[in-house]
GROMACS .gro file of C-alpha atoms in nm:
model
  272
    1UNK     CA    1  -0.730 -17.249  -4.786
    2UNK     CA    2  -0.664 -16.915  -4.621
    3UNK     CA    3  -0.888 -16.629  -4.722
    4UNK     CA    4  -0.732 -16.320  -4.874
    5UNK     CA    5  -0.769 -15.993  -4.692
    6UNK     CA    6  -1.046 -15.788  -4.854
    7UNK     CA    7  -0.795 -15.517  -4.936
    8UNK     CA    8  -0.640 -15.746  -5.195
    9UNK     CA    9  -0.973 -15.868  -5.323
   10UNK     CA   10  -1.164 -15.546  -5.379
   11UNK     CA   11  -0.952 -15.232  -5.346
   12UNK     CA   12  -1.159 -14.939  -5.463
   13UNK     CA   13  -1.113 -14.860  -5.834
   14UNK     CA   14  -0.939 -14.524  -5.867
   15UNK     CA   15  -1.045 -14.254  -6.113
   16UNK     CA   16  -0.783 -14.073  -6.321
   17UNK     CA   17  -0.851 -13.777  -6.548
   18UNK     CA   18  -0.659 -13.672  -6.860
   19UNK     CA   19  -0.731 -13.316  -6.973
   20UNK     CA   20  -0.571 -13.222  -7.303
   21UNK     CA   21  -0.568 -12.958  -7.574
   22UNK     CA   22  -0.434 -12.995  -7.927
   23UNK     CA   23  -0.081 -12.951  -7.791
   24UNK     CA   24  -0.046 -13.053  -7.428
   25UNK     CA   25  -0.207 -13.229  -7.134
   26UNK     CA   26  -0.241 -13.266  -6.758
   27UNK     CA   27  -0.312 -13.591  -6.574
   28UNK     CA   28  -0.507 -13.561  -6.250
   29UNK     CA   29  -0.431 -13.833  -5.993
   30UNK     CA   30  -0.261 -14.164  -6.059
   31UNK     CA   31  -0.241 -14.513  -5.914
   32UNK     CA   32  -0.037 -14.634  -5.617
   33UNK     CA   33   0.136 -14.920  -5.796
   34UNK     CA   34   0.399 -14.938  -6.067
   35UNK     CA   35   0.220 -15.196  -6.289
   36UNK     CA   36  -0.107 -15.000  -6.292
   37UNK     CA   37   0.069 -14.672  -6.362
   38UNK     CA   38   0.261 -14.832  -6.650
   39UNK     CA   39  -0.077 -14.926  -6.799
   40UNK     CA   40  -0.196 -14.570  -6.737
   41UNK     CA   41   0.108 -14.430  -6.919
   42UNK     CA   42   0.037 -14.659  -7.215
   43UNK     CA   43  -0.321 -14.531  -7.223
   44UNK     CA   44  -0.208 -14.168  -7.210
   45UNK     CA   45   0.024 -14.225  -7.506
   46UNK     CA   46  -0.257 -14.385  -7.703
   47UNK     CA   47  -0.513 -14.119  -7.610
   48UNK     CA   48  -0.294 -13.810  -7.653
   49UNK     CA   49  -0.027 -13.916  -7.905
   50UNK     CA   50   0.248 -13.664  -7.963
   51UNK     CA   51   0.121 -13.423  -7.699
   52UNK     CA   52   0.338 -13.284  -7.422
   53UNK     CA   53   0.227 -13.414  -7.083
   54UNK     CA   54   0.308 -13.099  -6.890
   55UNK     CA   55   0.159 -13.156  -6.547
   56UNK     CA   56   0.057 -13.415  -6.296
   57UNK     CA   57  -0.184 -13.281  -6.034
   58UNK     CA   58  -0.297 -13.475  -5.730
   59UNK     CA   59  -0.620 -13.387  -5.555
   60UNK     CA   60  -0.523 -13.503  -5.208
   61UNK     CA   61  -0.263 -13.663  -4.984
   62UNK     CA   62  -0.356 -14.031  -5.005
   63UNK     CA   63  -0.086 -14.238  -5.179
   64UNK     CA   64  -0.334 -14.431  -5.395
   65UNK     CA   65  -0.369 -14.105  -5.589
   66UNK     CA   66  -0.003 -14.004  -5.629
   67UNK     CA   67   0.247 -14.279  -5.540
   68UNK     CA   68   0.274 -14.397  -5.902
   69UNK     CA   69   0.417 -14.065  -6.021
   70UNK     CA   70   0.778 -14.191  -6.062
   71UNK     CA   71   0.650 -14.404  -6.350
   72UNK     CA   72   0.495 -14.100  -6.519
   73UNK     CA   73   0.817 -13.908  -6.461
   74UNK     CA   74   1.014 -14.173  -6.650
   75UNK     CA   75   0.763 -14.205  -6.931
   76UNK     CA   76   0.698 -13.833  -6.982
   77UNK     CA   77   1.021 -13.632  -6.942
   78UNK     CA   78   0.964 -13.281  -6.813
   79UNK     CA   79   0.631 -13.353  -6.644
   80UNK     CA   80   0.584 -13.150  -6.326
   81UNK     CA   81   0.413 -13.283  -6.012
   82UNK     CA   82   0.177 -13.022  -5.871
   83UNK     CA   83  -0.054 -12.985  -5.573
   84UNK     CA   84  -0.188 -12.707  -5.357
   85UNK     CA   85   0.033 -12.598  -5.067
   86UNK     CA   86  -0.215 -12.744  -4.820
   87UNK     CA   87  -0.221 -13.082  -4.992
   88UNK     CA   88   0.160 -13.087  -5.006
   89UNK     CA   89   0.170 -13.048  -4.628
   90UNK     CA   90  -0.021 -13.375  -4.611
   91UNK     CA   91   0.188 -13.549  -4.876
   92UNK     CA   92   0.531 -13.511  -4.714
   93UNK     CA   93   0.453 -13.742  -4.416
   94UNK     CA   94   0.348 -14.016  -4.660
   95UNK     CA   95   0.716 -14.068  -4.746
   96UNK     CA   96   0.815 -14.150  -4.388
   97UNK     CA   97   0.912 -14.515  -4.316
   98UNK     CA   98   0.593 -14.614  -4.134
   99UNK     CA   99   0.365 -14.492  -4.412
  100UNK     CA  100   0.582 -14.641  -4.685
  101UNK     CA  101   0.582 -14.974  -4.503
  102UNK     CA  102   0.202 -14.963  -4.480
  103UNK     CA  103   0.152 -14.907  -4.852
  104UNK     CA  104   0.417 -15.157  -4.951
  105UNK     CA  105   0.231 -15.403  -4.730
  106UNK     CA  106  -0.091 -15.330  -4.915
  107UNK     CA  107   0.076 -15.386  -5.252
  108UNK     CA  108   0.389 -15.602  -5.204
  109UNK     CA  109   0.668 -15.539  -5.456
  110UNK     CA  110   0.449 -15.297  -5.651
  111UNK     CA  111   0.511 -14.957  -5.490
  112UNK     CA  112   0.794 -14.717  -5.579
  113UNK     CA  113   0.813 -14.485  -5.279
  114UNK     CA  114   1.086 -14.265  -5.427
  115UNK     CA  115   1.032 -13.911  -5.303
  116UNK     CA  116   1.037 -13.674  -5.598
  117UNK     CA  117   1.021 -13.299  -5.642
  118UNK     CA  118   0.680 -13.142  -5.601
  119UNK     CA  119   0.576 -12.790  -5.689
  120UNK     CA  120   0.306 -12.599  -5.506
  121UNK     CA  121   0.052 -12.414  -5.713
  122UNK     CA  122   0.081 -12.035  -5.692
  123UNK     CA  123  -0.126 -11.846  -5.438
  124UNK     CA  124  -0.410 -11.825  -5.690
  125UNK     CA  125  -0.419 -12.208  -5.704
  126UNK     CA  126  -0.445 -12.175  -6.083
  127UNK     CA  127  -0.277 -12.358  -6.369
  128UNK     CA  128  -0.284 -12.252  -6.733
  129UNK     CA  129  -0.297 -12.509  -7.011
  130UNK     CA  130  -0.273 -12.355  -7.358
  131UNK     CA  131  -0.496 -12.064  -7.263
  132UNK     CA  132  -0.737 -12.261  -7.047
  133UNK     CA  133  -0.750 -12.192  -6.673
  134UNK     CA  134  -0.769 -12.479  -6.426
  135UNK     CA  135  -0.831 -12.375  -6.066
  136UNK     CA  136  -0.783 -12.586  -5.753
  137UNK     CA  137  -0.984 -12.529  -5.437
  138UNK     CA  138  -0.867 -12.634  -5.093
  139UNK     CA  139  -1.130 -12.758  -4.849
  140UNK     CA  140  -1.131 -12.807  -4.473
  141UNK     CA  141  -1.215 -13.176  -4.481
  142UNK     CA  142  -1.290 -13.462  -4.715
  143UNK     CA  143  -1.183 -13.819  -4.659
  144UNK     CA  144  -0.866 -13.650  -4.530
  145UNK     CA  145  -0.782 -13.302  -4.407
  146UNK     CA  146  -0.539 -13.246  -4.697
  147UNK     CA  147  -0.794 -13.239  -4.976
  148UNK     CA  148  -0.870 -13.028  -5.281
  149UNK     CA  149  -1.061 -13.042  -5.607
  150UNK     CA  150  -0.987 -12.911  -5.956
  151UNK     CA  151  -1.232 -12.697  -6.154
  152UNK     CA  152  -1.208 -12.651  -6.532
  153UNK     CA  153  -1.467 -12.381  -6.614
  154UNK     CA  154  -1.434 -12.416  -6.992
  155UNK     CA  155  -1.543 -12.780  -6.964
  156UNK     CA  156  -1.797 -12.742  -6.682
  157UNK     CA  157  -1.579 -13.004  -6.513
  158UNK     CA  158  -1.480 -13.073  -6.155
  159UNK     CA  159  -1.228 -13.345  -6.077
  160UNK     CA  160  -1.335 -13.406  -5.720
  161UNK     CA  161  -1.086 -13.663  -5.595
  162UNK     CA  162  -1.211 -13.833  -5.280
  163UNK     CA  163  -1.449 -13.553  -5.193
  164UNK     CA  164  -1.701 -13.734  -5.412
  165UNK     CA  165  -1.751 -14.110  -5.444
  166UNK     CA  166  -1.924 -14.345  -5.682
  167UNK     CA  167  -2.031 -14.696  -5.582
  168UNK     CA  168  -1.747 -14.755  -5.335
  169UNK     CA  169  -1.767 -14.727  -4.958
  170UNK     CA  170  -1.659 -14.379  -4.854
  171UNK     CA  171  -1.350 -14.352  -4.638
  172UNK     CA  172  -1.466 -14.199  -4.310
  173UNK     CA  173  -1.183 -14.319  -4.088
  174UNK     CA  174  -1.023 -13.973  -4.101
  175UNK     CA  175  -1.359 -13.794  -4.099
  176UNK     CA  176  -1.455 -13.966  -3.776
  177UNK     CA  177  -1.632 -13.685  -3.589
  178UNK     CA  178  -1.955 -13.496  -3.650
  179UNK     CA  179  -1.763 -13.177  -3.718
  180UNK     CA  180  -1.538 -13.339  -3.977
  181UNK     CA  181  -1.827 -13.508  -4.152
  182UNK     CA  182  -2.017 -13.177  -4.158
  183UNK     CA  183  -1.713 -13.009  -4.313
  184UNK     CA  184  -1.695 -13.281  -4.577
  185UNK     CA  185  -2.055 -13.206  -4.671
  186UNK     CA  186  -1.969 -12.835  -4.690
  187UNK     CA  187  -1.685 -12.921  -4.929
  188UNK     CA  188  -1.926 -13.108  -5.155
  189UNK     CA  189  -2.162 -12.812  -5.143
  190UNK     CA  190  -1.873 -12.592  -5.253
  191UNK     CA  191  -1.838 -12.812  -5.561
  192UNK     CA  192  -2.211 -12.786  -5.623
  193UNK     CA  193  -2.195 -12.406  -5.606
  194UNK     CA  194  -1.982 -12.409  -5.923
  195UNK     CA  195  -2.264 -12.592  -6.105
  196UNK     CA  196  -2.043 -12.839  -6.293
  197UNK     CA  197  -2.201 -13.071  -6.547
  198UNK     CA  198  -1.922 -13.327  -6.518
  199UNK     CA  199  -1.801 -13.447  -6.177
  200UNK     CA  200  -1.530 -13.711  -6.161
  201UNK     CA  201  -1.530 -13.896  -5.826
  202UNK     CA  202  -1.217 -14.037  -5.668
  203UNK     CA  203  -1.344 -14.396  -5.667
  204UNK     CA  204  -1.622 -14.551  -5.872
  205UNK     CA  205  -1.728 -14.837  -6.093
  206UNK     CA  206  -1.605 -14.800  -6.449
  207UNK     CA  207  -1.963 -14.811  -6.576
  208UNK     CA  208  -2.075 -14.508  -6.374
  209UNK     CA  209  -2.137 -14.177  -6.548
  210UNK     CA  210  -1.929 -13.885  -6.418
  211UNK     CA  211  -2.230 -13.667  -6.342
  212UNK     CA  212  -2.328 -13.396  -6.097
  213UNK     CA  213  -2.571 -13.641  -5.934
  214UNK     CA  214  -2.275 -13.795  -5.751
  215UNK     CA  215  -2.247 -13.496  -5.518
  216UNK     CA  216  -2.594 -13.566  -5.382
  217UNK     CA  217  -2.532 -13.939  -5.335
  218UNK     CA  218  -2.204 -13.862  -5.158
  219UNK     CA  219  -2.377 -13.629  -4.912
  220UNK     CA  220  -2.659 -13.875  -4.861
  221UNK     CA  221  -2.414 -14.151  -4.771
  222UNK     CA  222  -2.254 -13.931  -4.504
  223UNK     CA  223  -2.594 -13.841  -4.360
  224UNK     CA  224  -2.695 -14.207  -4.347
  225UNK     CA  225  -2.364 -14.303  -4.187
  226UNK     CA  226  -2.416 -14.032  -3.925
  227UNK     CA  227  -2.767 -14.157  -3.849
  228UNK     CA  228  -2.666 -14.521  -3.821
  229UNK     CA  229  -2.360 -14.436  -3.611
  230UNK     CA  230  -2.586 -14.268  -3.355
  231UNK     CA  231  -2.799 -14.582  -3.327
  232UNK     CA  232  -2.522 -14.843  -3.336
  233UNK     CA  233  -2.399 -15.014  -3.020
  234UNK     CA  234  -2.077 -15.137  -3.182
  235UNK     CA  235  -1.860 -15.083  -3.488
  236UNK     CA  236  -1.964 -15.426  -3.612
  237UNK     CA  237  -2.331 -15.336  -3.589
  238UNK     CA  238  -2.267 -15.015  -3.781
  239UNK     CA  239  -2.077 -15.201  -4.051
  240UNK     CA  240  -2.353 -15.460  -4.086
  241UNK     CA  241  -2.616 -15.191  -4.119
  242UNK     CA  242  -2.423 -14.999  -4.385
  243UNK     CA  243  -2.380 -15.319  -4.586
  244UNK     CA  244  -2.755 -15.376  -4.566
  245UNK     CA  245  -2.822 -15.023  -4.686
  246UNK     CA  246  -2.548 -15.013  -4.951
  247UNK     CA  247  -2.491 -15.375  -5.060
  248UNK     CA  248  -2.376 -15.273  -5.407
  249UNK     CA  249  -2.077 -15.069  -5.291
  250UNK     CA  250  -1.722 -15.201  -5.311
  251UNK     CA  251  -1.430 -15.232  -5.067
  252UNK     CA  252  -1.554 -15.347  -4.729
  253UNK     CA  253  -1.205 -15.300  -4.589
  254UNK     CA  254  -1.261 -14.925  -4.618
  255UNK     CA  255  -1.605 -14.961  -4.459
  256UNK     CA  256  -1.460 -15.163  -4.171
  257UNK     CA  257  -1.190 -14.904  -4.103
  258UNK     CA  258  -1.444 -14.622  -4.122
  259UNK     CA  259  -1.681 -14.789  -3.877
  260UNK     CA  260  -1.407 -14.875  -3.628
  261UNK     CA  261  -1.256 -14.526  -3.628
  262UNK     CA  262  -1.588 -14.340  -3.612
  263UNK     CA  263  -1.736 -14.562  -3.342
  264UNK     CA  264  -1.419 -14.529  -3.133
  265UNK     CA  265  -1.435 -14.149  -3.164
  266UNK     CA  266  -1.802 -14.151  -3.065
  267UNK     CA  267  -1.735 -14.373  -2.761
  268UNK     CA  268  -1.439 -14.163  -2.654
  269UNK     CA  269  -1.649 -13.846  -2.664
  270UNK     CA  270  -1.930 -14.008  -2.465
  271UNK     CA  271  -1.684 -14.103  -2.191
  272UNK     CA  272  -1.556 -13.749  -2.144
   0.00000   0.00000   0.00000
């Protein structure tokens, strides 16, 4: 019997955040697939019955955090899709044929790649929800270069997207140089400077607490990856070592891609 690709077996669980007042709400990030987003919409209706779902905000330009929006658009008339201007620059290419084909290959017959209207946040990167201010912060680098996080001061909350991870392998394929990894750590330190009590990571186990401790474990993982990359003689050796050090983390497909990309970048630099 043929073995399934690990991407179908253990895709990283995605975190979604519903922030609501007595009247209205914003959903931060969504799933890539239609069936999962339908379930999300059901949950939103049950959790915030009768409330106006005003906004959808995506933290970054990876489709597993925004591609399901057409479902939300149908279920919640009037909802606006928002992102920072920088993140939107990274989102537009995701609707090109090659990227759509990639994601439809990941999730056959489950992705609606309809390009919809997006709105950029104002220059202040702030949203107002019934008197509460929500502020987005762009960063130089996370697991992509089109990354941001959302701070809600009144809740001591940061929705970090893929700048912070729980027990899933961190996606370092696009942060494949020392400089990019250092900038990712700086982005996490920017989150820490706000002293949030609640930090929602982009991917985690359901059982994990959304705590500030996750910023430290995210940085530590990057430091360990950097150290092991320096010692490794191949991408396979690096992957094996990271599995030994972090056996409890999920989605080895992401780990494999991260090791291959980072080792190739290291080798290319050494040959210059």
